[in-house]
Coordinates of C-alpha atoms in Angstrom, one line a residue:
M1 CA 85.0 85.4 50.3
I2 CA 87.1 81.9 51.1
M3 CA 86.6 82.5 54.7
K4 CA 82.8 83.0 54.3
S5 CA 82.7 79.8 52.3
K6 CA 84.8 78.1 54.5
F7 CA 82.3 79.0 57.4
K8 CA 79.2 78.4 55.3
Y9 CA 80.1 74.8 54.5
L10 CA 81.1 74.3 58.3
T11 CA 77.8 75.3 59.5
V12 CA 76.2 72.9 56.9
F13 CA 78.3 70.1 58.1
L14 CA 77.1 71.0 61.8
V15 CA 73.8 71.1 61.0
L16 CA 73.8 67.7 59.0
A17 CA 76.0 66.0 61.6
G18 CA 73.4 67.0 64.5
L19 CA 70.5 65.9 62.5
M20 CA 72.0 62.5 61.7
M21 CA 72.9 62.2 65.2
Q22 CA 69.2 62.6 66.0
T23 CA 67.5 60.5 63.5
S24 CA 70.3 57.8 62.2
C25 CA 69.6 59.2 58.9
K26 CA 72.3 59.9 56.3
I27 CA 72.0 63.5 55.1
S28 CA 74.2 64.7 52.0
L29 CA 74.6 67.9 49.6
V30 CA 74.0 66.7 45.9
K31 CA 74.5 69.4 43.5
G32 CA 74.2 72.3 46.2
K33 CA 70.8 70.6 47.5
L34 CA 70.3 68.4 50.9
E35 CA 69.2 65.0 50.2
A36 CA 68.6 62.7 52.9
S37 CA 68.1 58.9 53.0
A38 CA 67.1 56.3 55.3
D39 CA 65.8 52.5 55.3
I40 CA 62.2 53.7 55.0
I41 CA 60.6 56.9 53.6
I42 CA 57.0 57.6 54.8
Y43 CA 54.9 60.0 53.0
G44 CA 52.2 61.5 54.8
G45 CA 51.4 63.1 58.6
T46 CA 48.2 60.6 59.0
S47 CA 47.8 58.5 62.2
A48 CA 48.8 55.7 59.9
A49 CA 52.1 57.4 58.8
I50 CA 53.1 58.1 62.4
V51 CA 52.3 54.8 63.9
A52 CA 54.2 53.1 60.9
A53 CA 57.1 55.4 61.7
V54 CA 57.2 54.3 65.5
E55 CA 57.2 50.4 64.3
A56 CA 59.9 51.0 61.7
K57 CA 62.1 52.8 64.2
R58 CA 61.4 50.4 67.4
S59 CA 62.5 47.7 64.8
G60 CA 66.0 49.1 64.3
K61 CA 65.6 50.8 60.9
S62 CA 66.2 54.5 59.9
V63 CA 63.0 56.6 58.9
I64 CA 62.1 59.8 57.9
V65 CA 58.3 61.1 57.8
V66 CA 58.1 63.3 55.2
S67 CA 54.8 65.2 56.0
P68 CA 52.6 67.9 54.0
D69 CA 50.9 68.5 57.3
I70 CA 52.3 70.8 59.9
H71 CA 49.8 69.0 62.3
L72 CA 50.1 65.3 62.8
G73 CA 47.7 62.4 63.2
G74 CA 45.0 63.3 60.3
L75 CA 41.5 63.0 61.3
S76 CA 42.4 61.3 64.6
S77 CA 43.8 64.8 66.0
S78 CA 41.7 66.7 64.0
G79 CA 38.1 66.7 65.3
L80 CA 37.3 62.6 65.0
G81 CA 37.5 61.9 68.7
F82 CA 34.2 59.7 68.8
T83 CA 36.1 56.7 67.7
D84 CA 34.6 54.2 65.2
T85 CA 35.9 51.2 67.1
G86 CA 33.4 48.8 66.2
D87 CA 34.7 45.5 68.0
K88 CA 37.5 47.0 70.4
S89 CA 38.6 43.6 70.9
V90 CA 40.2 43.4 67.5
I91 CA 42.2 46.4 67.8
G92 CA 45.7 45.1 69.3
G93 CA 49.5 46.5 68.5
L94 CA 50.5 50.1 68.4
A95 CA 46.8 51.3 67.8
R96 CA 45.8 49.8 71.3
E97 CA 48.7 51.5 72.6
F98 CA 47.8 55.1 71.2
Y99 CA 44.5 54.3 72.9
H100 CA 46.0 53.4 75.9
R101 CA 48.0 56.5 76.1
V102 CA 44.8 58.5 75.7
W103 CA 43.8 56.5 78.8
Q104 CA 46.6 57.6 80.4
H105 CA 46.1 61.4 80.0
Y106 CA 42.1 61.1 81.1
N107 CA 43.4 59.0 84.1
T108 CA 45.2 62.3 85.5
D109 CA 43.2 65.0 87.5
E110 CA 44.7 67.7 85.3
A111 CA 42.9 66.6 82.2
W112 CA 39.7 67.2 83.7
V113 CA 39.6 71.2 83.6
W114 CA 36.2 72.3 83.2
Q115 CA 34.5 69.0 83.8
N116 CA 34.5 66.6 86.8
K117 CA 35.3 63.0 85.6
E118 CA 32.3 61.5 87.3
E119 CA 30.1 64.2 85.4
Y120 CA 31.5 62.9 82.0
G121 CA 28.9 60.3 80.5
N122 CA 31.3 57.8 79.2
K123 CA 29.4 57.2 76.2
G124 CA 31.1 55.7 73.2
Q125 CA 30.8 53.8 69.9
G126 CA 30.3 50.0 70.7
T127 CA 32.3 50.4 73.9
P128 CA 32.6 52.7 76.9
A129 CA 34.6 56.0 76.3
M130 CA 36.9 54.8 79.3
D131 CA 37.7 51.3 79.7
G132 CA 39.2 50.9 82.9
E133 CA 39.7 47.3 82.8
N134 CA 41.6 47.4 79.6
R135 CA 43.3 50.6 80.3
T136 CA 42.0 52.4 77.3
M137 CA 40.1 55.7 76.4
W138 CA 38.5 55.5 72.9
I139 CA 37.0 58.8 73.2
F140 CA 39.1 62.2 73.1
E141 CA 39.5 65.6 72.5
P142 CA 41.5 66.7 69.3
H143 CA 44.5 68.7 71.1
V144 CA 44.8 65.3 73.1
A145 CA 45.4 62.7 70.3
E146 CA 47.9 65.5 68.8
Q147 CA 50.0 65.4 71.5
V148 CA 50.1 61.4 71.7
F149 CA 51.7 61.3 68.1
E150 CA 54.2 64.2 69.2
D151 CA 55.2 62.3 72.1
L152 CA 55.6 59.0 70.0
I153 CA 57.8 60.9 67.4
S154 CA 59.9 62.6 70.3
E155 CA 60.4 59.2 72.4
E156 CA 61.6 57.5 69.5
K157 CA 63.7 60.4 68.0
I158 CA 62.0 60.1 64.8
R159 CA 62.6 62.7 61.8
V160 CA 59.5 64.6 60.4
D161 CA 59.9 67.0 57.9
R162 CA 56.5 69.0 57.8
N163 CA 55.2 71.2 54.9
E164 CA 56.6 69.5 52.7
W165 CA 54.7 68.6 49.6
L166 CA 55.4 65.6 46.9
D167 CA 56.3 67.3 43.5
R168 CA 53.4 65.2 42.0
K169 CA 54.8 65.8 38.1
N170 CA 58.4 65.3 38.3
G171 CA 59.1 64.3 42.4
V172 CA 59.3 60.5 41.8
K173 CA 62.3 59.0 40.7
M174 CA 62.1 55.6 39.6
K175 CA 64.5 52.6 38.2
E176 CA 63.9 49.2 37.2
G177 CA 60.5 49.0 39.3
R178 CA 61.6 50.7 42.3
I179 CA 61.2 54.2 43.7
I180 CA 64.7 55.5 44.1
S181 CA 63.8 58.8 45.7
I182 CA 61.2 61.5 46.1
T183 CA 61.5 65.3 45.9
T184 CA 59.1 67.8 47.3
L185 CA 57.8 71.2 46.3
S186 CA 60.8 73.1 48.1
G187 CA 63.6 70.9 46.5
K188 CA 64.3 68.7 49.2
A189 CA 65.1 64.9 48.0
Y190 CA 64.6 61.8 50.1
S191 CA 65.7 58.3 49.2
G192 CA 65.2 55.0 50.6
K193 CA 64.9 51.1 50.4
M194 CA 61.2 51.2 51.3
F195 CA 58.8 53.5 50.9
L196 CA 55.1 54.0 52.5
D197 CA 52.5 56.2 51.1
A198 CA 50.1 57.0 54.0
T199 CA 48.0 59.9 52.7
Y200 CA 44.6 60.2 52.2
E201 CA 44.8 61.2 48.6
G202 CA 47.7 58.4 47.7
D203 CA 49.5 61.2 45.9
L204 CA 53.0 58.7 46.1
M205 CA 51.3 56.2 44.8
A206 CA 49.5 57.8 41.8
S207 CA 53.0 59.4 41.1
A208 CA 54.8 56.3 41.0
G209 CA 52.5 54.9 38.3
V210 CA 50.7 52.3 40.5
S211 CA 47.3 51.4 39.2
Y212 CA 44.4 52.8 41.1
H213 CA 40.3 53.5 41.1
V214 CA 38.4 56.7 41.8
G215 CA 34.8 56.5 41.9
R216 CA 32.0 53.7 42.5
E217 CA 32.6 50.4 40.9
G218 CA 29.4 48.9 39.4
K219 CA 27.7 45.8 41.1
D220 CA 29.0 43.4 38.5
A221 CA 32.7 44.6 38.9
Y222 CA 33.4 42.3 42.1
G223 CA 30.1 40.5 42.5
E224 CA 28.7 42.8 45.4
E225 CA 25.3 43.8 46.4
W226 CA 26.0 47.5 47.8
N227 CA 28.4 49.0 45.3
G228 CA 27.3 51.4 42.7
V229 CA 24.3 54.0 42.4
Q230 CA 22.1 53.1 45.3
T231 CA 18.8 55.0 44.5
G232 CA 16.0 54.3 46.7
V233 CA 18.2 52.5 49.3
L234 CA 17.8 54.5 52.4
H235 CA 19.5 53.2 55.6
H236 CA 20.0 55.9 58.0
K237 CA 18.4 59.2 58.4
H238 CA 20.5 61.0 56.2
W239 CA 17.8 61.7 53.6
F240 CA 14.4 63.5 53.0
Q241 CA 11.4 61.9 54.9
S242 CA 9.0 64.1 53.5
D243 CA 8.4 65.4 49.8
I244 CA 10.5 68.4 49.6
S245 CA 10.5 70.7 46.5
P246 CA 14.0 71.3 45.1
Y247 CA 13.0 74.2 43.2
I248 CA 14.0 78.1 44.7
I249 CA 10.1 78.7 44.2
A250 CA 8.7 75.6 45.9
K251 CA 7.2 73.7 43.0
D252 CA 8.1 76.0 40.3
P253 CA 10.5 74.4 38.3
T254 CA 11.0 77.3 35.9
S255 CA 12.5 79.2 39.1
G256 CA 15.5 77.0 38.9
L257 CA 16.9 74.2 41.2
L258 CA 18.3 75.4 44.7
P259 CA 21.9 75.5 45.2
R260 CA 23.7 71.8 45.8
I261 CA 21.2 69.9 43.8
S262 CA 22.2 68.2 40.5
G263 CA 20.1 68.4 37.7
E264 CA 21.3 65.3 36.2
D265 CA 20.2 61.7 36.1
P266 CA 21.6 59.8 39.0
G267 CA 22.5 56.8 37.0
E268 CA 21.1 53.5 36.6
K269 CA 20.8 51.5 39.7
Y270 CA 23.9 49.6 40.4
S271 CA 25.9 51.2 37.7
G272 CA 29.4 52.4 38.4
D273 CA 30.5 56.2 38.3
N274 CA 33.3 58.3 39.0
K275 CA 31.6 60.2 42.1
I276 CA 32.6 59.8 45.7
Q277 CA 31.0 59.9 49.0
A278 CA 30.7 63.5 50.4
Y279 CA 33.4 65.3 52.8
C280 CA 32.9 67.4 55.6
F281 CA 35.1 68.7 58.9
R282 CA 34.4 66.8 62.4
L283 CA 33.9 69.9 64.1
C284 CA 35.0 70.1 68.1
M285 CA 32.1 72.2 69.5
T286 CA 31.5 73.2 73.2
D287 CA 28.9 74.8 75.2
H288 CA 31.1 75.6 78.2
N289 CA 31.1 79.6 77.9
E290 CA 34.9 80.0 79.2
N291 CA 35.7 78.2 76.3
R292 CA 33.2 78.9 73.5
V293 CA 33.8 81.1 70.5
P294 CA 30.6 82.1 68.8
F295 CA 30.3 80.7 65.2
P296 CA 31.9 83.1 62.8
K297 CA 29.5 84.3 59.8
P298 CA 31.7 83.3 56.5
E299 CA 32.4 85.5 53.8
G300 CA 29.8 85.4 50.7
Y301 CA 27.1 83.9 53.1
D302 CA 23.9 83.2 51.5
P303 CA 20.9 81.5 53.4
L304 CA 19.8 80.3 49.8
H305 CA 22.3 77.4 50.2
Y306 CA 20.3 76.4 53.3
E307 CA 16.7 76.4 52.0
L308 CA 16.2 72.7 51.9
L309 CA 17.0 72.4 55.3
A310 CA 14.6 75.2 56.3
R311 CA 12.0 73.4 54.3
S312 CA 12.6 69.9 56.1
F313 CA 12.6 71.7 59.6
A314 CA 9.0 73.0 58.5
T315 CA 8.1 69.2 58.2
G316 CA 8.7 68.9 62.1
R317 CA 12.0 67.1 62.0
K318 CA 13.7 67.6 65.4
D319 CA 17.1 65.3 65.0
W320 CA 19.3 68.2 64.4
F321 CA 21.6 67.4 67.7
E322 CA 21.7 63.6 67.3
K323 CA 25.2 63.6 66.1
F324 CA 26.7 66.2 68.8
D325 CA 28.8 63.4 70.2
P326 CA 29.9 64.0 73.9
L327 CA 33.8 64.3 74.1
P328 CA 35.4 65.2 77.7
I329 CA 35.2 68.9 79.0
H330 CA 32.1 69.8 77.4
K331 CA 33.1 69.3 73.9
T332 CA 31.6 67.3 71.1
D333 CA 32.9 65.5 67.9
T334 CA 29.8 66.8 65.5
N335 CA 29.5 64.8 62.4
N336 CA 26.6 64.9 59.7
H337 CA 23.2 64.2 60.3
G338 CA 20.1 64.7 58.7
P339 CA 18.8 65.4 54.9
L340 CA 20.8 68.4 54.7
S341 CA 24.2 68.7 57.0
S342 CA 27.6 69.1 57.2
D343 CA 28.2 66.7 54.3
N344 CA 28.8 69.0 51.2
I345 CA 27.4 66.6 49.0
G346 CA 28.5 66.4 45.5
M347 CA 31.1 69.2 45.8
N348 CA 34.3 67.3 46.0
Y349 CA 34.2 65.0 42.7
D350 CA 37.5 66.3 41.5
Y351 CA 39.4 66.3 44.8
P352 CA 41.4 63.0 44.3
E353 CA 42.7 63.8 41.1
A354 CA 42.8 67.8 41.7
T355 CA 46.1 70.1 42.1
Y356 CA 47.4 71.2 45.3
E357 CA 45.8 74.7 44.5
R358 CA 42.5 73.4 43.5
R359 CA 42.2 71.1 46.4
K360 CA 42.8 74.4 48.6
E361 CA 39.5 75.7 46.7
I362 CA 37.8 72.5 47.4
I363 CA 38.6 72.7 51.3
K364 CA 37.8 76.3 51.5
E365 CA 34.7 75.9 49.7
H366 CA 33.4 73.0 52.2
E367 CA 35.0 75.2 55.4
N368 CA 32.5 78.3 54.2
Y369 CA 29.7 75.9 53.4
Q370 CA 29.9 74.3 57.1
K371 CA 30.2 77.7 58.7
G372 CA 27.4 79.4 56.8
L373 CA 25.3 76.1 57.8
L374 CA 25.9 76.8 61.5
W375 CA 25.3 80.5 61.0
F376 CA 22.0 79.2 59.7
V377 CA 20.9 77.2 62.4
A378 CA 22.0 79.9 64.8
N379 CA 20.6 82.8 63.3
D380 CA 18.0 82.4 60.6
P381 CA 14.4 83.3 62.0
R382 CA 13.2 80.2 59.7
V383 CA 14.8 77.5 62.3
P384 CA 12.4 76.3 65.0
E385 CA 12.9 78.6 68.2
D386 CA 13.5 75.3 70.4
I387 CA 16.1 74.1 68.0
Q388 CA 17.8 78.0 67.8
K389 CA 18.1 78.5 71.1
E390 CA 19.6 75.3 71.9
M391 CA 22.1 75.8 69.0
Q392 CA 23.3 79.3 70.2
R393 CA 24.5 77.4 73.3
W394 CA 27.4 76.1 71.3
G395 CA 30.4 77.4 69.6
L396 CA 33.8 76.2 68.6
A397 CA 36.3 75.4 71.2
M398 CA 38.8 78.3 72.2
D399 CA 41.4 75.6 73.0
E400 CA 41.1 73.7 70.0
F401 CA 43.2 74.1 66.7
K402 CA 44.5 77.5 67.7
D403 CA 46.5 78.4 65.0
N404 CA 43.6 77.8 62.6
G405 CA 40.7 79.8 64.1
N406 CA 39.6 77.1 66.0
W407 CA 38.8 75.3 62.6
P408 CA 39.9 71.7 62.2
H409 CA 43.2 71.8 60.2
Q410 CA 42.0 68.1 58.3
I411 CA 39.4 67.7 56.1
Y412 CA 37.4 64.3 56.0
V413 CA 38.7 62.6 53.1
R414 CA 36.6 59.6 53.4
E415 CA 37.4 58.4 50.3
A416 CA 39.7 59.6 47.4
R417 CA 42.1 57.1 45.4
R418 CA 42.0 53.3 46.1
M419 CA 45.0 51.1 44.6
L420 CA 44.5 48.6 42.5
G421 CA 46.7 46.2 44.0
E422 CA 48.1 42.5 44.2
F423 CA 44.5 41.9 46.2
V424 CA 41.2 43.8 46.1
M425 CA 39.0 43.6 49.3
T426 CA 35.4 43.7 48.4
E427 CA 32.2 43.5 50.6
N428 CA 32.5 39.6 50.0
E429 CA 35.7 39.4 51.9
L430 CA 34.1 41.7 54.8
L431 CA 30.7 39.7 55.0
K432 CA 32.8 36.4 54.9
K433 CA 31.1 35.4 51.7
S434 CA 35.0 34.7 50.5
P435 CA 38.0 33.9 52.3
T436 CA 41.0 36.6 52.9
P437 CA 44.5 35.8 51.7
K438 CA 47.5 36.6 54.2
P439 CA 45.6 38.9 57.1
I440 CA 47.7 41.4 58.9
G441 CA 44.7 43.1 60.6
M442 CA 41.2 43.4 61.5
G443 CA 38.4 45.8 60.8
S444 CA 34.9 45.3 62.3
Y445 CA 32.6 48.7 61.8
N446 CA 29.7 48.8 59.4
I447 CA 30.1 49.0 56.0
D448 CA 29.3 52.6 55.8
S449 CA 29.2 55.1 52.8
H450 CA 27.8 58.6 53.1
N451 CA 25.8 60.2 50.6
V452 CA 27.3 60.5 47.0
Q453 CA 24.8 63.0 45.0
R454 CA 21.6 64.9 45.5
Y455 CA 19.1 64.7 42.7
V456 CA 15.6 65.4 41.7
K457 CA 13.5 62.2 41.6
P458 CA 10.8 61.5 38.9
D459 CA 8.1 62.7 41.1
G460 CA 9.5 66.5 41.4
F461 CA 10.9 66.0 44.8
V462 CA 14.5 66.1 46.0
Q463 CA 16.3 63.3 47.3
N464 CA 19.8 61.8 48.3
E465 CA 21.6 58.8 47.3
G466 CA 24.8 56.7 48.2
D467 CA 24.2 56.4 52.1
I468 CA 24.6 53.1 53.1
G469 CA 25.0 51.0 56.6
V470 CA 25.5 47.5 56.5
S471 CA 26.9 45.2 59.2
T472 CA 29.8 42.8 58.6
N473 CA 28.1 40.8 61.1
G474 CA 31.7 40.5 63.3
P475 CA 35.1 41.4 62.6
Y476 CA 36.7 40.5 59.2
T477 CA 40.4 40.1 58.2
I478 CA 42.6 42.6 55.8
S479 CA 44.6 41.1 53.5
Y480 CA 48.5 42.2 53.0
S481 CA 48.3 41.9 49.7
S482 CA 45.5 44.8 49.6
L483 CA 48.8 47.0 51.0
V484 CA 50.9 45.9 48.1
P485 CA 50.9 47.3 44.3
K486 CA 51.1 44.8 41.7
K487 CA 54.8 43.7 41.2
E488 CA 54.8 45.2 37.6
D489 CA 53.7 48.8 38.8
C490 CA 56.4 48.8 41.9
E491 CA 58.4 46.6 44.3
N492 CA 59.3 48.6 47.4
L493 CA 55.9 50.6 47.9
L494 CA 53.2 49.8 50.8
V495 CA 50.0 51.5 50.9
P496 CA 48.1 51.3 54.3
V497 CA 45.4 54.0 53.6
C498 CA 44.5 54.1 49.9
V499 CA 44.4 50.3 50.0
S500 CA 43.3 48.1 47.4
S501 CA 39.4 47.9 47.9
S502 CA 36.1 48.3 46.1
H503 CA 34.3 51.7 47.4
I504 CA 32.0 49.9 49.5
A505 CA 34.5 47.8 51.1
F506 CA 36.5 51.2 51.7
G507 CA 33.3 52.3 53.5
S508 CA 34.4 50.2 56.6
I509 CA 38.4 49.8 55.9
R510 CA 38.5 53.6 56.2
M511 CA 38.2 53.7 59.7
E512 CA 41.1 55.5 61.8
P513 CA 41.6 52.4 64.2
V514 CA 42.0 50.4 61.2
F515 CA 44.6 52.9 59.6
L516 CA 46.4 52.6 62.9
I517 CA 46.5 48.7 62.6
L518 CA 47.3 48.7 58.8
G519 CA 50.0 51.3 59.0
Q520 CA 51.7 49.1 61.7
S521 CA 51.8 46.1 59.3
A522 CA 52.7 47.7 56.4
A523 CA 56.2 49.2 58.4
A524 CA 56.8 45.8 59.6
A525 CA 56.4 44.2 56.2
A526 CA 58.9 47.0 55.2
V527 CA 61.2 46.1 57.9
L528 CA 61.3 42.2 56.6
A529 CA 61.4 43.1 53.1
I530 CA 64.6 45.2 53.8
D531 CA 66.2 42.2 55.7
E532 CA 65.2 39.8 53.3
E533 CA 66.5 41.7 50.6
T534 CA 63.4 41.0 48.7
T535 CA 60.4 43.2 47.2
V536 CA 57.2 43.7 49.2
Q537 CA 55.2 41.3 47.1
E538 CA 57.6 38.6 48.2
V539 CA 57.7 38.9 51.7
D540 CA 57.7 35.9 53.6
Y541 CA 53.8 36.1 54.9
N542 CA 54.6 33.3 57.7
K543 CA 57.5 35.7 59.2
L544 CA 55.3 38.7 58.9
K545 CA 52.4 37.1 60.8
E546 CA 54.9 35.9 63.7
V547 CA 56.0 39.3 64.0
L548 CA 52.9 41.1 64.0
V549 CA 51.2 38.5 66.8
A550 CA 54.4 39.0 68.7
K551 CA 54.0 42.6 68.9
G552 CA 50.0 42.4 69.8
Q553 CA 48.4 42.8 66.4
I554 CA 45.2 41.1 66.4
V555 CA 45.7 39.4 62.9
E556 CA 42.5 37.0 62.5

């Protein structure tokens, strides 16, 4: 027994020693449990998390990424390959390095397996997909992005603990306004000097007692025009352009409402509510037969859920394929488009605060809804023949998401919690009506919210509400103080994803290039806070700005 015990502890010692040599992190046994420590602990597996880790490591700090995700990169590697660039000139630093590495991949002959490079249309959002002059590629396949993130982690020898879920009830240990350690559901503990919450949900932020908001603020909360309920505002094509009956038997209220239509009043215009914009999966489809997997029919499929789409088709709408945005190698990033599409409107309101188990239910419901939608368009006889024939050419990509039935790993959490920090970004800063203090990065994409609810109008017809698209009229700056909690909430936490912003301002800030930018800026601030032995609120902004500019960040 004594020999076995010695052997056991020798084995543990060797494992710990090996990990420390690889990561520069400290690992110890505390009451029989592994406890790891590093200068900076990053919770999340998103694009912001990985870039933040790279910045910390290159700045000479030890770092551990504690990721609930197995696959790294969030939406950037889970289908959102048709990048929402906006003005590419304001994307610098590690964000630009990411897109440069993507360009390096597609600049090889090996990348173009089923398509000649010359055949690819080079279409992008606001910029050509492949920008040879600047050696960047803005449009990419999911697995290419994931490999770039994996390469960064490997090259920098960064420790990433995957499938580690924060114990949201008892897993955050605080002392005198600072996070001391976090513990995951598996029992692993991580202590650090600085912490970053780089999740889409803001779970660490919330568990640490930091103030936050869920839902839409009323118009008057921050003096905004586009916040709150927006009935009658129809900015894109994601609304019913003809009079469509919401009832199971058309025009017969006694037959009951069709699925996914709210029977409640949508609320007074400009008022606030606790509702959030719709989620969906950004699908990677292909029409290349060698790589195509036919759309699966989901369990419990019910065509009634897509009756509104059939009625819309019957009016003559033909724009179903408008957001089949082309990726290289005969693939797409397929996004929501039209009055009833991949956005699962109204079915995600409880997601931000939900338990892990409930979130899994919501995600599965979204998956089944979206799979049913694909099946409906490809197979239901009420779909116009020309649309159905074209749809049958498409399927899921066999070489993507191989361990998940070719379905994206990450649902598009367009909005969840948003921190109430030292400074709240609003549409007024994005529209340059108000100055932005302490800028540490820039955004430029349109202020963009997807639909929030589907309701019955007073005239008895169905309509969607919440879809907004407003130009920012050029790039805008993002405040360092929007990444920082109020000092009384926490002194050593930065939040580069669930930033302190209003609902409508977040509609632009939420783009993946911006999360890459904010991830780097947050990590640079964490490094300075450690070096100066100060709080994140008291970091010398001029020093931070100097560091970021030196590293290629476009600050203003």
